[in-house]
């Protein structure tokens, strides 16, 4: 069935450096790719999303890139700060409908 | 933090008892979802509903049941048939209907069954 693979499972970076998290998906009909941030004990919250007709999207220090041919998309966080420490989840739409298939998550640790 | 609420935040039950988790939204969203989250794992879909009085099984529906009698409410019952019910349960909603849209999550209910 459809699945989303997310790597790495844990990422530790020095404060101020960049962090990159990568996801691959299997359903060629997927057309919506959100990224969520979940702080410890809290609800996941959308930080950025991209649709299949766009290759890249930026929002301040956060960017997402999409390669539909290779079926992978990535989250880029620049100038990391302590408050970026959290678990990040990628997801892909199940075909072109409103259901999402989720990656397993990446725990991002920002070292002071 | 308005929009979608879940109660209670923590729930403790004895094995063999059914328990119902509440989820309410005032976003006028058509679609609602229940996910289960286990430590170190992603979100697994239990049930989803696109419209009132209609719902479909997700990937791990066994041992769970839902109802959707009102647009605003989508309660989840964890039955005694669920073999490993201890987990963090998240409810979400989205505009639904046409195309994929952002899912808004409730604060979650942590269920412990002993």
Short mmCIF file of C-alpha atoms in Angstrom, two decimals, chain A:
data_model
loop_
_atom_site.label_atom_id
_atom_site.label_comp_id
_atom_site.label_asym_id
_atom_site.label_seq_id
_atom_site.Cartn_x
_atom_site.Cartn_y
_atom_site.Cartn_z
CA UNK A 1 0.00 0.00 0.00
CA UNK A 2 0.93 3.63 0.04
CA UNK A 3 3.59 4.74 2.46
CA UNK A 4 5.82 7.67 3.36
CA UNK A 5 9.38 7.12 4.51
CA UNK A 6 11.07 9.83 6.56
CA UNK A 7 14.78 10.22 7.36
CA UNK A 8 16.59 10.63 9.62
CA UNK A 9 14.70 9.51 12.71
CA UNK A 10 16.88 11.76 14.88
CA UNK A 11 18.85 14.82 13.81
CA UNK A 12 21.16 16.79 16.05
CA UNK A 13 22.54 20.11 14.81
CA UNK A 14 24.44 23.01 16.30
CA UNK A 15 22.42 26.15 16.95
CA UNK A 16 22.68 28.40 13.93
CA UNK A 17 23.34 25.57 11.49
CA UNK A 18 20.86 24.25 8.94
CA UNK A 19 18.74 21.11 9.25
CA UNK A 20 17.34 19.01 6.42
CA UNK A 21 14.72 16.28 6.76
CA UNK A 22 13.79 14.11 3.79
CA UNK A 23 10.69 12.13 2.87
CA UNK A 24 9.83 9.81 0.02
CA UNK A 25 6.35 8.75 -0.98
CA UNK A 26 4.98 5.92 -3.08
CA UNK A 27 1.63 7.14 -4.43
CA UNK A 28 2.26 8.93 -7.72
CA UNK A 29 -1.21 10.52 -7.42
CA UNK A 30 -0.30 12.37 -4.19
CA UNK A 31 -0.59 16.12 -4.73
CA UNK A 32 -0.37 17.69 -1.27
CA UNK A 33 2.63 17.53 1.08
CA UNK A 34 2.43 19.18 4.52
CA UNK A 35 5.00 19.34 7.29
CA UNK A 36 3.93 19.39 10.92
CA UNK A 37 5.86 20.26 14.06
CA UNK A 38 5.01 18.59 17.36
CA UNK A 39 6.52 19.82 20.58
CA UNK A 40 6.67 17.45 23.51
CA UNK A 41 3.19 16.61 24.81
CA UNK A 42 1.48 19.01 22.41
CA UNK A 43 -0.58 18.77 19.26
CA UNK A 44 1.00 18.68 15.79
CA UNK A 45 0.84 22.02 14.01
CA UNK A 46 1.28 22.78 10.35
CA UNK A 47 4.45 24.73 9.62
CA UNK A 48 4.52 24.64 5.82
CA UNK A 49 2.92 22.75 2.97
CA UNK A 50 3.40 22.42 -0.77
CA UNK A 51 1.22 21.30 -3.64
CA UNK A 52 2.37 19.28 -6.61
CA UNK A 53 2.29 22.16 -9.05
CA UNK A 54 5.04 23.94 -7.10
CA UNK A 55 8.69 22.91 -6.75
CA UNK A 56 9.69 25.02 -3.76
CA UNK A 57 8.08 27.14 -1.10
CA UNK A 58 9.68 29.35 1.55
CA UNK A 59 8.46 30.94 4.75
CA UNK A 60 11.18 32.86 6.58
CA UNK A 61 13.69 30.26 7.86
CA UNK A 62 11.69 27.28 6.60
CA UNK A 63 11.54 25.92 3.07
CA UNK A 64 10.15 22.82 1.42
CA UNK A 65 11.26 21.38 -1.90
CA UNK A 66 9.41 18.80 -3.98
CA UNK A 67 10.73 16.51 -6.68
CA UNK A 68 7.71 14.77 -8.20
CA UNK A 69 9.76 12.70 -10.61
CA UNK A 70 11.77 11.17 -7.78
CA UNK A 71 8.79 11.25 -5.41
CA UNK A 72 10.59 12.96 -2.60
CA UNK A 73 10.27 16.19 -0.69
CA UNK A 74 12.42 17.85 1.93
CA UNK A 75 12.16 20.31 4.79
CA UNK A 76 14.96 22.82 5.21
CA UNK A 77 15.37 24.89 8.36
CA UNK A 78 18.09 27.55 8.29
CA UNK A 79 19.69 29.39 11.23
CA UNK A 80 18.28 26.88 13.69
CA UNK A 81 17.23 28.11 17.12
CA UNK A 82 16.53 26.27 20.41
CA UNK A 83 12.77 26.62 19.84
CA UNK A 84 13.12 24.54 16.68
CA UNK A 85 13.68 21.46 18.86
CA UNK A 86 10.66 19.21 18.29
CA UNK A 87 9.47 16.22 16.31
CA UNK A 88 8.73 16.96 12.66
CA UNK A 89 6.33 14.89 10.58
CA UNK A 90 5.95 14.86 6.83
CA UNK A 91 2.81 13.63 5.13
CA UNK A 92 1.48 13.05 1.63
CA UNK A 93 -2.10 13.04 0.45
CA UNK A 94 -3.61 9.67 -0.32
CA UNK A 95 -4.08 10.24 -4.02
CA UNK A 96 -5.85 13.53 -4.55
CA UNK A 97 -8.21 13.27 -1.59
CA UNK A 98 -8.09 14.79 1.86
CA UNK A 99 -6.57 11.84 3.73
CA UNK A 100 -2.90 12.00 4.68
CA UNK A 101 -0.27 9.28 4.92
CA UNK A 102 2.27 10.15 7.61
CA UNK A 103 5.98 9.66 7.97
CA UNK A 104 7.33 8.25 11.23
CA UNK A 105 8.76 11.56 12.39
CA UNK A 106 12.18 13.14 12.94
CA UNK A 107 13.30 14.29 16.35
CA UNK A 108 15.29 17.48 15.82
CA UNK A 109 17.69 18.42 18.60
CA UNK A 110 19.32 21.85 18.57
CA UNK A 111 22.58 21.89 20.51
CA UNK A 112 23.51 25.20 22.19
#
